[in-house]
Amino acid sequence: MAGLTKSDFKNPVVNWIDTRLPIFTMLQKEYGVFPTPRNFNYLWNFGALAMVNLVIMIATGIFLAMNYQPNTLLAFDSVQRIMRDVNFGWLIRYVHQNGASMFFIVTYIHIFRGMYYGSYKAPRELLWMLGVVILLLMMATAFMGYVLPWGQMSYWGATVITNLFSAFPWIGPKIVTLLWGGFAVDQPTLNRFFSLHYLLPFVLVGVIFLHIAALHITGSNNPLGIDVKTPQDTLPFHPYYTIKDSVGICVYLIVFAIFVFFYPNMLGDPNNFIPANPLQTPADIVPEWYFLPYYAILRSVPNKLLGVCLMFASILVLLVLPWLDTSRVRSARFRPIYRQLIWLWVLAVVLLGVCGANKPEGIWVVLSRVATLYYFLHFLVILPLLGKIERPLPLPESISRAVTGKGGGPLPTGAAATMEKP
Amino acid sequence: MADPSAAHAQPGHPADPSKRDFLQLVAGAGAVIGAGAIAWSLVDSMNPSKDVLALSSVEVDLAPIPEGQGITVVWQGKPIFVRHRTTAEVKEAEDTPLSALIDPQTDQARVKAGHAIWIVVIGICTHLGCVPLGNKPSDPRGEYGGWFCPCHGSQYDVSGRVRHGPAPLNLALPPYAFESDSKIKIG
C-alpha cells in the first residue's frame, strides 16, 4: 500500500517534503552516511571530477548556444563574435573548448583507475559497461562540438569521420548520405550536429545516473580490490570523501584555469582559425588529441574496412573486458605480472597517440602497427592467459587490517552517525 | 568572522571548535565567491554585447522631411519618430493647457530650444508596446493630430503627449542633439 515515508529530519519543512518525496532521506543515505571503503587514494577523485566537468560543459554550452549560429554562412563569424563582442564570451568559450580536453583527461584517468584496480570485475561488470557507453557518447558529443566553429579542421574532421561509415559494403555510402543530409558536409550536417551536440549531454546525464545507481548497488571498489566485510572497512561518504573530493576539485580547477588563462589554444589546431573551405583540405589534418590513438589504429591498417573495424573494436573490446580478464584478483597491487603489463598497454596507447599526431610515413607506420598489435594482444591474448598463469600475492584479510595493521580497530567517528542533522 | 589568532591559540588541540568554524567559514566563503564570480560571467554574457552597444547612436538628415510629415528611423532596434511640424501644429501644442493633459508636460520641455518644428519621440505606445500610426499624412492621426495607436485606440498630440487612454504616459523621448540645423544624432 502507498503511504508517507517516515522521515527522521527534525526541520518541519524538510520533514514535510521528505515524508512526501524522500529526497533528503535518499541524499543522506547515498551521499551522507553512504558506507565507502576507507582506503581510497586520489585516483578515486576522478569520477566526481568528471561529474563537475560535465556540469561545467553544460552550463557554458547553454550560454554559448545563446550566441552561436548553426548556419554555414554565419557559424565561423558567430564564434568570432562570441570571442570579441559578447561579455565574457572569450572566457565561456575557452572554458568550453578546454573543458572538452579536461573531460577526456579526467575520464581517461578514471578508466585507467578502473583497469589498474580491476573495478570492472564481478559484480561491477554492468557498471563498467555503462561507463563504456558514457565514453562513446562523450566521443560523439566532442566530435560534433568540434564541427560547430566551422573552421577548416571542423569541416575536414567532419568529412573524414563521417566517411568512416562509407567503408561498410553496400550500405556504407547510404549511411553517409543520411548522416550528411546531402552529398557533402554542408548546412544540413551543421544544423543537425548542433541539435545533437545539445541533446547528447543530457543523454549522458541519464546514463551517468544509471552508472552511479549501479555503483551504489555494488558499492565502490578500492585500491586493495577486496570486498568490504565489516563496518570497520568503511567511512561515511560525508564528510570524509566530500572533503577528499573537494581537495581534488581544487587541484583540477587549478590545472583547468592554467589551460584557460595561459594556454587556451595549446590543445587546439591553428587550422581551425581558417573558415571552412570545402574545396581545399589542410596539408596536415589531425583530430583532437583525445582521438589520436584511435586515429593511429585506423591508419595503421592498409585496408579501409578493416581499419575502420579495428578502430571501433578498440573501444568495443572494453565492453567485454570483464570476461576477457580471467584473473579473480582485482587490484594490480596483488598481480605482479599484470601490474607491469598494464603499463606496457598504457605505453602502447600513448605511442599510438604520438603516431596519430605524425604523418603516416616511415617509422611511424611501423610503430603504429606494433602498438595496434599490442593493444589488441593485451586484451585478447594476454589478459585471458595471464589469469591462468599468474600467481597472485596473498590478499589482505580485510581493508581495515591492511590499513591499520591490526584487526578491526575502532569505528571512525561518525561512521555510525544517525540522521540527526537538520 | 572568527579571530585567526584565537584559532591557533591551542595547537595540537583537536577539539578546538573555533578553529574548525574558522576553516569552514573561510572555505565556504571562498567557494561561494568563486561560484558567484563564475555565475556572474555567465549571466553578464546575456547583457548587450559590444556589437549591439556599438549600434547605440544613429544620425538622421532632416533636410528631406517635408513639413507636416514624419519619418521612422531605427535606434537600438526601436522605431524613432522624427516629425516636421507645421507652425500651426507647434502653436497648438504650445497653447494646450496642462490641465487638459493626462501626463502634464509642456511642449517646450519635449523639443530642443530653437528647433520647435522638430519633434523626436520613441514610437512605442506606452500602453502595451505597439507602434502608433500617424507619420504619413494618409495615416489616421486621431482627434489631436498626432499619432493614433491601432492596438487599443490611444491617441497622442503633435507633441507626442497622450490625450486619450488607455496609454498612461506621453511617448518617451530618446536622447538626441542637433549637430547642425538639418542633422540630429540620436543616442
Coordinates of C-alpha atoms in Angstrom, one line a residue:
Chain A
M1 CA 0.0 0.0 0.0
A2 CA 1.2 3.5 -0.8
G3 CA 1.9 5.7 2.2
L4 CA 4.0 8.5 3.5
T5 CA 7.7 7.8 4.2
K6 CA 8.9 8.0 7.7
S7 CA 11.4 10.9 7.9
D8 CA 14.0 11.4 10.7
F9 CA 14.6 15.1 9.8
K10 CA 13.8 17.5 12.6
N11 CA 13.3 20.6 10.5
P12 CA 9.5 20.7 9.9
V13 CA 9.7 22.0 6.3
V14 CA 12.3 19.4 5.3
N15 CA 10.3 16.7 7.2
W16 CA 7.1 17.7 5.4
I17 CA 8.7 17.4 2.0
D18 CA 10.7 14.3 2.9
T19 CA 7.6 12.4 4.0
R20 CA 6.0 13.0 0.7
L21 CA 9.1 12.9 -1.5
P22 CA 12.1 11.3 0.4
I23 CA 14.8 13.1 -1.5
F24 CA 16.5 14.2 1.8
T25 CA 16.5 10.7 3.2
M26 CA 17.8 9.5 -0.2
L27 CA 20.6 12.1 -0.3
Q28 CA 21.5 11.3 3.3
K29 CA 21.6 7.6 2.5
E30 CA 23.5 7.8 -0.8
Y31 CA 25.8 10.8 -0.1
G32 CA 25.7 11.3 3.7
V33 CA 26.2 8.1 5.5
F34 CA 26.9 6.0 2.4
P35 CA 29.5 3.4 3.6
T36 CA 32.6 3.9 1.4
P37 CA 35.8 1.9 1.6
R38 CA 38.2 3.7 4.0
N39 CA 41.3 3.3 1.8
F40 CA 40.6 5.3 -1.3
N41 CA 43.5 7.1 -2.9
Y42 CA 43.3 10.2 -5.0
L43 CA 42.6 8.2 -8.2
W44 CA 39.1 7.8 -6.7
N45 CA 38.5 11.5 -7.2
F46 CA 38.1 11.3 -10.9
G47 CA 34.5 10.1 -11.1
A48 CA 33.5 13.2 -9.1
L49 CA 35.8 15.4 -11.3
A50 CA 34.1 14.1 -14.4
M51 CA 30.7 15.0 -12.9
V52 CA 31.9 18.5 -12.2
N53 CA 33.3 18.7 -15.7
L54 CA 30.0 17.7 -17.2
V55 CA 28.2 20.4 -15.2
I56 CA 30.7 23.0 -16.4
M57 CA 30.3 21.9 -20.0
I58 CA 26.5 22.0 -19.9
A59 CA 26.5 25.4 -18.1
T60 CA 29.0 27.1 -20.5
G61 CA 27.4 25.3 -23.5
I62 CA 23.9 26.7 -22.8
F63 CA 25.3 30.2 -22.8
L64 CA 27.4 29.6 -25.9
A65 CA 24.3 28.4 -27.7
M66 CA 22.6 31.7 -27.0
N67 CA 25.1 33.4 -29.3
Y68 CA 26.0 30.6 -31.8
Q69 CA 24.5 30.4 -35.3
P70 CA 24.3 26.9 -36.8
N71 CA 24.5 28.2 -40.3
T72 CA 27.4 27.6 -42.7
L73 CA 27.5 31.3 -43.6
L74 CA 27.3 32.6 -40.1
A75 CA 28.8 29.9 -37.8
F76 CA 32.5 30.9 -38.0
D77 CA 31.8 34.6 -37.6
S78 CA 29.3 34.0 -34.7
V79 CA 32.1 32.2 -32.9
Q80 CA 34.5 35.2 -33.5
R81 CA 31.7 37.5 -32.2
I82 CA 31.5 35.4 -29.1
M83 CA 35.3 35.8 -28.6
R84 CA 35.3 39.5 -29.2
D85 CA 31.9 41.1 -28.5
V86 CA 29.9 39.0 -26.1
N87 CA 30.5 39.9 -22.5
F88 CA 32.9 37.2 -21.0
G89 CA 32.3 35.3 -24.3
W90 CA 36.1 34.6 -24.6
L91 CA 36.0 33.1 -21.1
I92 CA 32.9 31.0 -21.7
R93 CA 34.2 29.6 -25.0
Y94 CA 37.7 28.9 -23.7
V95 CA 36.3 27.1 -20.7
H96 CA 34.0 25.1 -23.0
Q97 CA 36.8 24.4 -25.5
N98 CA 39.4 23.4 -22.9
G99 CA 36.7 21.7 -20.8
A100 CA 36.4 19.1 -23.6
S101 CA 40.1 18.3 -23.2
M102 CA 39.9 18.3 -19.4
F103 CA 36.9 16.0 -19.7
F104 CA 38.9 13.5 -21.6
I105 CA 41.9 13.8 -19.4
V106 CA 39.7 13.2 -16.3
T107 CA 37.8 10.3 -18.0
Y108 CA 40.9 8.6 -19.3
I109 CA 42.4 8.6 -15.8
H110 CA 39.1 7.4 -14.4
I111 CA 39.1 4.5 -16.9
F112 CA 42.8 3.7 -16.1
R113 CA 41.9 3.6 -12.4
G114 CA 39.2 1.0 -13.2
M115 CA 41.7 -1.1 -15.2
Y116 CA 44.5 -0.9 -12.7
Y117 CA 42.4 -1.8 -9.7
G118 CA 40.1 -4.3 -11.6
S119 CA 37.0 -2.2 -10.9
Y120 CA 35.3 -3.9 -14.0
K121 CA 35.3 -7.3 -12.4
A122 CA 32.3 -9.0 -10.9
P123 CA 30.0 -7.7 -9.6
R124 CA 30.7 -4.4 -11.3
E125 CA 30.6 -5.6 -15.0
L126 CA 27.4 -3.6 -15.8
L127 CA 28.7 -0.5 -14.1
W128 CA 31.8 -0.8 -16.3
M129 CA 29.8 -1.4 -19.5
L130 CA 27.7 1.7 -18.7
G131 CA 31.0 3.6 -18.4
V132 CA 32.0 2.4 -21.9
V133 CA 28.6 3.7 -23.2
I134 CA 29.4 7.0 -21.5
L135 CA 32.8 7.1 -23.2
L136 CA 31.2 6.5 -26.6
L137 CA 28.6 9.2 -26.0
M138 CA 31.3 11.6 -24.9
M139 CA 33.3 11.0 -28.1
A140 CA 30.3 11.5 -30.3
T141 CA 29.4 14.8 -28.4
A142 CA 33.0 16.0 -28.6
F143 CA 33.3 15.3 -32.3
M144 CA 30.1 17.1 -33.2
G145 CA 31.0 20.0 -30.9
Y146 CA 34.3 20.3 -32.7
V147 CA 32.5 20.7 -36.0
L148 CA 30.4 23.7 -34.9
P149 CA 33.0 26.5 -35.1
W150 CA 33.1 25.7 -38.9
G151 CA 36.9 26.1 -39.3
Q152 CA 39.0 24.1 -41.7
M153 CA 39.6 21.4 -39.1
S154 CA 36.0 21.3 -38.1
Y155 CA 34.9 20.8 -41.7
W156 CA 37.5 18.3 -42.7
G157 CA 37.3 16.4 -39.4
A158 CA 33.5 16.1 -40.1
T159 CA 34.2 14.9 -43.6
V160 CA 36.7 12.3 -42.6
I161 CA 34.8 10.9 -39.6
T162 CA 31.5 10.7 -41.4
N163 CA 33.3 9.0 -44.3
L164 CA 34.4 6.2 -41.9
F165 CA 31.0 4.8 -42.4
S166 CA 31.4 4.6 -46.1
A167 CA 33.8 1.6 -45.5
F168 CA 30.9 -0.7 -44.9
P169 CA 30.0 -2.5 -48.1
W170 CA 26.8 -1.6 -50.0
I171 CA 25.0 0.2 -47.2
G172 CA 28.0 2.5 -46.3
P173 CA 27.5 5.3 -48.9
K174 CA 23.8 5.4 -48.0
I175 CA 24.6 5.8 -44.3
V176 CA 27.0 8.7 -45.1
T177 CA 24.4 10.4 -47.3
L178 CA 21.9 10.0 -44.4
L179 CA 24.4 11.5 -41.9
W180 CA 25.2 14.4 -44.2
G181 CA 21.6 15.1 -45.3
G182 CA 23.1 15.8 -48.7
F183 CA 26.1 14.9 -50.8
A184 CA 28.8 16.6 -48.8
V185 CA 29.2 18.0 -45.3
D186 CA 27.0 21.2 -45.6
Q187 CA 24.3 23.2 -44.0
P188 CA 22.0 20.2 -43.1
T189 CA 25.0 18.5 -41.5
L190 CA 26.0 21.5 -39.4
N191 CA 22.4 22.1 -38.3
R192 CA 21.8 18.5 -37.1
F193 CA 25.2 18.3 -35.4
F194 CA 24.3 21.4 -33.4
S195 CA 21.0 19.8 -32.5
L196 CA 22.6 16.5 -31.4
H197 CA 25.5 18.3 -29.7
Y198 CA 22.9 20.0 -27.5
L199 CA 21.0 16.8 -27.0
L200 CA 23.7 14.2 -26.2
P201 CA 25.0 15.8 -23.0
F202 CA 21.5 15.3 -21.5
V203 CA 21.6 11.7 -22.6
L204 CA 24.9 11.5 -20.9
V205 CA 23.3 12.8 -17.7
G206 CA 20.8 9.9 -17.9
V207 CA 23.5 7.2 -18.5
I208 CA 25.7 8.7 -15.8
F209 CA 22.7 8.4 -13.4
L210 CA 22.4 4.7 -14.2
H211 CA 26.2 4.4 -13.8
I212 CA 26.0 5.9 -10.3
A213 CA 22.9 4.0 -9.4
A214 CA 24.7 0.8 -10.3
L215 CA 27.7 2.0 -8.3
H216 CA 25.5 2.5 -5.2
I217 CA 24.2 -1.1 -5.5
T218 CA 27.6 -2.8 -5.7
G219 CA 29.5 -0.2 -3.7
S220 CA 32.9 1.2 -4.7
N221 CA 35.9 -0.9 -5.4
N222 CA 39.1 0.2 -3.6
P223 CA 42.9 0.1 -4.1
L224 CA 43.1 -3.3 -2.5
G225 CA 40.4 -4.7 -4.7
I226 CA 39.0 -6.8 -1.8
D227 CA 35.4 -6.7 -0.7
V228 CA 34.1 -4.6 2.2
K229 CA 33.4 -7.1 5.0
T230 CA 32.7 -5.1 8.2
P231 CA 31.7 -1.5 9.0
Q232 CA 35.3 -1.1 10.2
D233 CA 36.3 -1.2 6.5
T234 CA 34.3 1.8 5.6
L235 CA 33.8 5.5 6.3
P236 CA 30.7 7.6 5.8
F237 CA 30.9 9.4 2.4
H238 CA 30.3 12.7 4.2
P239 CA 32.5 14.4 5.4
Y240 CA 35.4 12.1 4.6
Y241 CA 35.1 11.8 0.8
T242 CA 33.2 15.0 0.2
I243 CA 36.3 16.7 1.6
K244 CA 38.8 14.4 -0.2
D245 CA 36.9 15.1 -3.5
S246 CA 36.9 18.9 -2.7
V247 CA 40.7 18.8 -2.5
G248 CA 40.8 17.0 -5.9
I249 CA 38.4 19.5 -7.3
C250 CA 40.6 22.4 -6.2
V251 CA 43.7 20.9 -7.9
Y252 CA 41.6 20.1 -11.0
L253 CA 40.3 23.7 -11.2
I254 CA 43.9 25.0 -10.9
V255 CA 45.0 22.9 -13.9
F256 CA 41.9 23.8 -15.8
A257 CA 42.5 27.5 -15.1
I258 CA 46.1 27.3 -16.2
F259 CA 44.9 26.0 -19.6
V260 CA 42.1 28.5 -19.9
F261 CA 44.0 31.6 -18.9
F262 CA 47.6 30.9 -20.1
Y263 CA 47.5 28.3 -22.8
P264 CA 43.9 28.4 -24.2
N265 CA 44.9 27.3 -27.7
M266 CA 47.6 24.8 -26.8
L267 CA 45.4 21.8 -27.4
G268 CA 43.7 23.3 -30.4
D269 CA 44.7 23.3 -34.1
P270 CA 45.8 26.5 -35.9
N271 CA 43.9 25.4 -39.0
N272 CA 40.6 26.0 -37.2
F273 CA 41.3 29.7 -37.3
I274 CA 40.7 29.5 -41.1
P275 CA 37.0 29.4 -42.1
A276 CA 35.8 26.1 -43.6
N277 CA 36.7 25.7 -47.3
P278 CA 35.0 22.7 -49.0
L279 CA 37.4 22.9 -51.9
Q280 CA 40.7 22.7 -50.0
T281 CA 41.9 20.1 -47.4
P282 CA 44.5 21.4 -45.0
A283 CA 48.0 19.9 -45.6
D284 CA 48.3 18.1 -42.3
I285 CA 44.9 17.1 -40.9
V286 CA 44.8 15.6 -37.4
P287 CA 41.9 15.1 -35.0
E288 CA 41.9 16.5 -31.5
W289 CA 44.5 14.9 -29.2
Y290 CA 42.0 12.7 -27.4
F291 CA 41.1 10.9 -30.6
L292 CA 44.7 10.4 -31.8
P293 CA 45.2 6.8 -30.6
Y294 CA 42.1 5.6 -32.4
Y295 CA 43.1 7.6 -35.5
A296 CA 46.5 5.9 -35.4
I297 CA 44.8 2.5 -35.3
L298 CA 42.7 3.4 -38.2
R299 CA 45.7 4.4 -40.3
S300 CA 47.8 1.5 -39.3
V301 CA 45.8 -0.9 -41.4
P302 CA 46.1 -0.6 -45.2
N303 CA 42.6 -2.0 -45.8
K304 CA 39.8 0.6 -45.4
L305 CA 37.1 -1.6 -44.0
L306 CA 39.5 -3.4 -41.6
G307 CA 40.9 -0.2 -40.4
V308 CA 37.5 1.2 -39.5
C309 CA 36.5 -2.1 -37.9
L310 CA 39.7 -2.2 -35.8
M311 CA 39.1 1.4 -34.7
F312 CA 35.6 0.7 -33.5
A313 CA 36.8 -2.6 -32.0
S314 CA 39.5 -0.8 -30.0
I315 CA 36.7 0.7 -27.8
L316 CA 34.1 -2.0 -28.1
V317 CA 36.6 -4.5 -26.7
L318 CA 36.3 -2.7 -23.4
L319 CA 32.7 -3.8 -23.2
V320 CA 33.8 -7.4 -22.9
L321 CA 36.9 -6.7 -20.7
P322 CA 35.2 -8.2 -17.6
W323 CA 35.1 -11.5 -19.3
L324 CA 38.5 -11.3 -21.1
D325 CA 40.3 -10.9 -17.8
T326 CA 40.2 -14.3 -16.2
S327 CA 42.0 -13.4 -13.0
R328 CA 39.8 -13.3 -10.0
V329 CA 42.1 -10.9 -8.2
R330 CA 41.0 -7.3 -8.8
S331 CA 43.8 -5.0 -7.8
A332 CA 47.0 -4.9 -9.8
R333 CA 48.8 -4.5 -6.4
F334 CA 48.5 -8.2 -5.9
R335 CA 49.1 -9.2 -9.6
P336 CA 52.9 -9.0 -10.1
I337 CA 52.9 -9.5 -13.8
Y338 CA 49.7 -7.6 -14.7
R339 CA 51.0 -4.7 -12.7
Q340 CA 53.8 -4.3 -15.2
L341 CA 51.9 -5.3 -18.4
I342 CA 49.2 -2.7 -17.7
W343 CA 51.9 0.0 -18.0
L344 CA 53.1 -1.6 -21.3
W345 CA 49.5 -1.2 -22.5
V346 CA 49.4 2.4 -21.4
L347 CA 52.7 2.9 -23.3
A348 CA 51.1 1.4 -26.4
V349 CA 48.2 3.8 -26.1
V350 CA 50.5 6.8 -25.7
L351 CA 52.6 5.6 -28.6
L352 CA 49.5 5.3 -30.7
G353 CA 48.7 8.9 -29.8
V354 CA 52.1 10.1 -30.8
C355 CA 51.9 8.1 -34.1
G356 CA 48.5 9.6 -34.7
A357 CA 49.9 13.1 -34.4
N358 CA 52.6 12.4 -37.0
K359 CA 52.3 11.9 -40.7
P360 CA 51.7 8.2 -41.6
E361 CA 55.1 7.5 -43.2
G362 CA 58.4 5.8 -42.4
I363 CA 58.9 4.8 -38.8
W364 CA 55.5 6.0 -37.7
V365 CA 53.7 3.4 -39.8
V366 CA 55.8 0.6 -38.3
L367 CA 55.4 1.9 -34.7
S368 CA 51.6 2.4 -35.1
R369 CA 51.3 -1.2 -36.4
V370 CA 53.3 -2.6 -33.5
A371 CA 51.3 -0.6 -31.0
T372 CA 48.0 -1.5 -32.5
L373 CA 49.0 -5.1 -32.4
Y374 CA 50.0 -4.9 -28.8
Y375 CA 46.8 -3.0 -27.9
F376 CA 44.7 -5.9 -29.0
L377 CA 47.2 -8.6 -27.9
H378 CA 46.8 -7.2 -24.3
F379 CA 43.0 -7.6 -24.3
L380 CA 42.6 -10.7 -26.5
V381 CA 45.6 -12.9 -25.6
I382 CA 47.5 -11.6 -22.5
L383 CA 44.5 -11.0 -20.2
P384 CA 42.8 -14.3 -20.8
L385 CA 46.0 -16.3 -20.4
L386 CA 47.5 -14.2 -17.6
G387 CA 44.6 -15.1 -15.2
K388 CA 45.6 -18.8 -15.6
I389 CA 49.3 -18.4 -15.4
E390 CA 49.9 -15.6 -12.9
R391 CA 50.4 -16.4 -9.2
P392 CA 48.8 -13.5 -7.3
L393 CA 50.3 -12.3 -4.0
P394 CA 48.3 -13.1 -0.8
L395 CA 45.4 -10.8 -0.3
P396 CA 44.9 -9.0 3.0
E397 CA 42.3 -10.3 5.3
S398 CA 40.3 -7.1 5.3
I399 CA 40.6 -3.4 4.3
S400 CA 40.8 -2.3 7.9
R401 CA 43.5 -4.8 8.8
A402 CA 45.6 -3.7 5.8
V403 CA 45.1 0.0 6.6
T404 CA 45.6 0.0 10.4
G405 CA 47.9 -3.0 10.6
K406 CA 45.6 -4.6 13.2
G407 CA 42.3 -6.4 13.2
G408 CA 39.2 -4.4 13.3
G409 CA 40.2 -1.1 15.0
P410 CA 37.7 1.4 16.5
L411 CA 34.9 2.7 14.4
P412 CA 35.8 6.0 13.0
T413 CA 33.9 9.0 14.3
G414 CA 30.7 9.5 12.6
A415 CA 30.6 6.0 11.0
A416 CA 27.6 5.1 12.9
A417 CA 26.1 8.6 12.9
T418 CA 22.4 8.7 12.7
M419 CA 20.5 11.2 10.8
E420 CA 20.2 13.9 13.4
K421 CA 21.5 16.7 11.2
P422 CA 18.8 19.1 10.1
Chain B
M1 CA 34.5 36.4 11.5
A2 CA 36.4 34.2 13.8
D3 CA 39.7 35.5 15.0
P4 CA 42.5 33.6 13.3
S5 CA 44.9 34.1 16.2
A6 CA 42.5 32.5 18.5
A7 CA 42.2 29.6 16.1
H8 CA 45.9 28.9 16.6
A9 CA 45.8 29.5 20.3
Q10 CA 46.0 25.9 21.2
P11 CA 48.0 24.0 18.6
G12 CA 47.5 20.3 18.8
H13 CA 44.2 20.6 20.5
P14 CA 41.9 18.7 18.1
A15 CA 38.6 19.7 19.7
D16 CA 39.1 23.5 19.4
P17 CA 35.8 24.4 17.8
S18 CA 36.7 27.9 16.9
K19 CA 39.4 26.7 14.5
R20 CA 37.0 24.4 12.7
D21 CA 34.4 27.1 12.5
F22 CA 37.0 29.5 11.0
L23 CA 38.2 27.0 8.4
Q24 CA 34.6 26.1 7.5
L25 CA 33.7 29.8 7.1
V26 CA 36.7 30.6 5.0
A27 CA 36.4 27.6 2.8
G28 CA 32.7 28.1 2.4
A29 CA 33.0 31.8 1.7
G30 CA 35.8 31.1 -0.8
A31 CA 33.7 28.6 -2.7
V32 CA 30.7 30.9 -2.7
I33 CA 32.7 33.9 -4.0
G34 CA 34.3 31.7 -6.7
A35 CA 30.9 30.2 -7.8
G36 CA 29.4 33.7 -7.8
A37 CA 32.2 35.1 -9.9
I38 CA 31.7 32.4 -12.5
A39 CA 27.9 32.7 -12.4
W40 CA 28.2 36.4 -13.0
S41 CA 30.3 35.9 -16.1
L42 CA 27.6 33.6 -17.5
V43 CA 24.8 35.9 -16.6
D44 CA 26.6 39.0 -17.9
S45 CA 27.1 37.3 -21.3
M46 CA 23.3 37.7 -21.7
N47 CA 23.6 41.6 -21.4
P48 CA 24.0 43.6 -24.7
S49 CA 27.3 42.6 -26.4
K50 CA 29.8 45.1 -27.7
D51 CA 28.5 44.9 -31.3
V52 CA 25.0 45.7 -30.0
L53 CA 26.2 48.6 -27.9
A54 CA 28.2 49.9 -31.0
L55 CA 24.8 50.5 -32.7
S56 CA 23.8 52.8 -29.9
S57 CA 23.8 56.0 -31.9
V58 CA 22.3 57.0 -35.3
E59 CA 22.5 60.2 -37.4
V60 CA 19.4 61.5 -39.1
D61 CA 19.4 64.0 -42.0
L62 CA 16.4 66.2 -41.6
A63 CA 16.5 68.0 -44.9
P64 CA 14.4 65.6 -46.9
I65 CA 11.4 65.6 -44.5
P66 CA 8.6 67.8 -45.8
E67 CA 6.6 69.9 -43.5
G68 CA 3.7 68.1 -41.9
Q69 CA 5.3 64.7 -42.3
G70 CA 7.4 62.4 -40.2
I71 CA 9.8 59.6 -40.8
T72 CA 10.7 56.5 -38.8
V73 CA 14.3 55.6 -38.1
V74 CA 15.6 52.6 -36.1
W75 CA 17.7 53.3 -33.0
Q76 CA 18.7 50.4 -30.7
G77 CA 16.1 48.3 -32.5
K78 CA 13.3 50.7 -31.7
P79 CA 11.3 52.9 -34.0
I80 CA 12.0 56.6 -33.6
F81 CA 9.5 59.1 -35.0
V82 CA 11.1 62.3 -36.4
R83 CA 8.4 64.7 -37.4
H84 CA 8.5 68.1 -39.1
R85 CA 5.6 70.0 -37.6
T86 CA 3.8 72.9 -39.2
T87 CA 3.9 76.3 -37.4
A88 CA 0.2 75.8 -36.7
E89 CA 0.8 72.5 -35.1
V90 CA 3.6 74.0 -33.0
K91 CA 1.4 76.8 -31.8
E92 CA -1.4 74.4 -31.0
A93 CA 1.0 72.2 -29.0
E94 CA 2.4 75.2 -27.1
D95 CA -1.1 76.6 -26.3
T96 CA -2.5 73.4 -24.9
P97 CA -3.2 74.0 -21.2
L98 CA -1.5 71.5 -18.9
S99 CA -4.8 70.8 -17.2
A100 CA -6.0 69.2 -20.4
L101 CA -3.3 66.6 -20.3
I102 CA -3.2 63.1 -18.8
D103 CA 0.6 63.2 -18.3
P104 CA 1.2 67.0 -18.0
Q105 CA 4.3 68.3 -19.7
T106 CA 4.9 71.4 -21.7
D107 CA 5.7 71.2 -25.4
Q108 CA 8.9 73.3 -24.8
A109 CA 10.1 70.5 -22.5
R110 CA 9.7 68.0 -25.3
V111 CA 11.7 69.7 -28.0
K112 CA 15.1 71.3 -28.3
A113 CA 15.2 75.1 -27.8
G114 CA 15.2 76.9 -31.2
H115 CA 14.1 73.7 -33.0
A116 CA 10.4 73.6 -32.0
I117 CA 9.4 72.4 -35.5
W118 CA 11.1 69.1 -34.9
I119 CA 9.6 66.6 -32.5
V120 CA 11.6 63.4 -31.9
V121 CA 9.9 60.6 -29.9
I122 CA 10.3 56.9 -29.4
G123 CA 7.5 55.4 -31.4
I124 CA 6.3 52.9 -28.9
C125 CA 2.9 53.2 -27.4
T126 CA 3.2 53.5 -23.6
H127 CA 0.2 51.2 -23.2
L128 CA 1.5 47.8 -24.4
G129 CA 4.3 48.5 -26.8
C130 CA 2.6 48.8 -30.3
V131 CA 3.9 51.3 -32.9
P132 CA 1.3 54.1 -33.3
L133 CA 0.3 55.4 -36.8
G134 CA 0.5 59.0 -37.9
N135 CA 3.8 59.7 -39.6
K136 CA 2.3 59.8 -43.1
P137 CA -0.4 62.3 -43.7
S138 CA -2.6 59.5 -45.0
D139 CA -2.4 57.6 -41.6
P140 CA -5.1 58.1 -39.0
R141 CA -3.7 60.7 -36.6
G142 CA -6.5 60.7 -34.1
E143 CA -8.5 63.7 -32.8
Y144 CA -5.4 65.6 -31.7
G145 CA -3.5 65.4 -35.0
G146 CA -0.5 63.5 -33.6
W147 CA -0.4 59.7 -33.5
F148 CA -3.1 57.0 -33.2
C149 CA -2.3 53.6 -31.8
P150 CA -4.2 50.9 -33.8
C151 CA -4.0 48.3 -31.0
H152 CA -6.2 49.9 -28.3
G153 CA -7.0 53.3 -29.6
S154 CA -4.6 55.5 -27.6
Q155 CA -4.2 59.0 -29.1
Y156 CA -1.2 61.3 -28.9
D157 CA -1.0 65.0 -30.0
V158 CA 1.7 66.6 -32.2
S159 CA 4.0 66.8 -29.1
G160 CA 3.6 63.0 -28.6
R161 CA 1.7 63.6 -25.4
V162 CA -1.1 61.1 -24.6
R163 CA -4.5 62.7 -24.9
H164 CA -6.7 59.7 -24.9
G165 CA -6.2 56.4 -23.0
P166 CA -5.6 53.7 -22.3
A167 CA -1.9 54.7 -22.6
P168 CA -0.8 56.2 -19.3
L169 CA 2.2 58.2 -20.3
N170 CA 3.5 60.5 -23.1
L171 CA 5.6 59.0 -25.9
A172 CA 9.2 58.7 -24.4
L173 CA 11.9 61.0 -25.7
P174 CA 15.2 59.5 -26.9
P175 CA 18.5 61.3 -26.0
Y176 CA 19.5 63.3 -29.1
A177 CA 21.2 66.5 -30.1
F178 CA 21.3 68.8 -33.1
E179 CA 24.6 68.5 -34.9
S180 CA 23.5 71.2 -37.3
D181 CA 20.1 72.8 -38.3
S182 CA 19.4 69.8 -40.6
K183 CA 21.1 66.9 -38.8
I184 CA 20.5 65.2 -35.5
K185 CA 22.3 62.4 -33.7
I186 CA 20.2 60.1 -31.7
G187 CA 21.8 58.2 -28.8

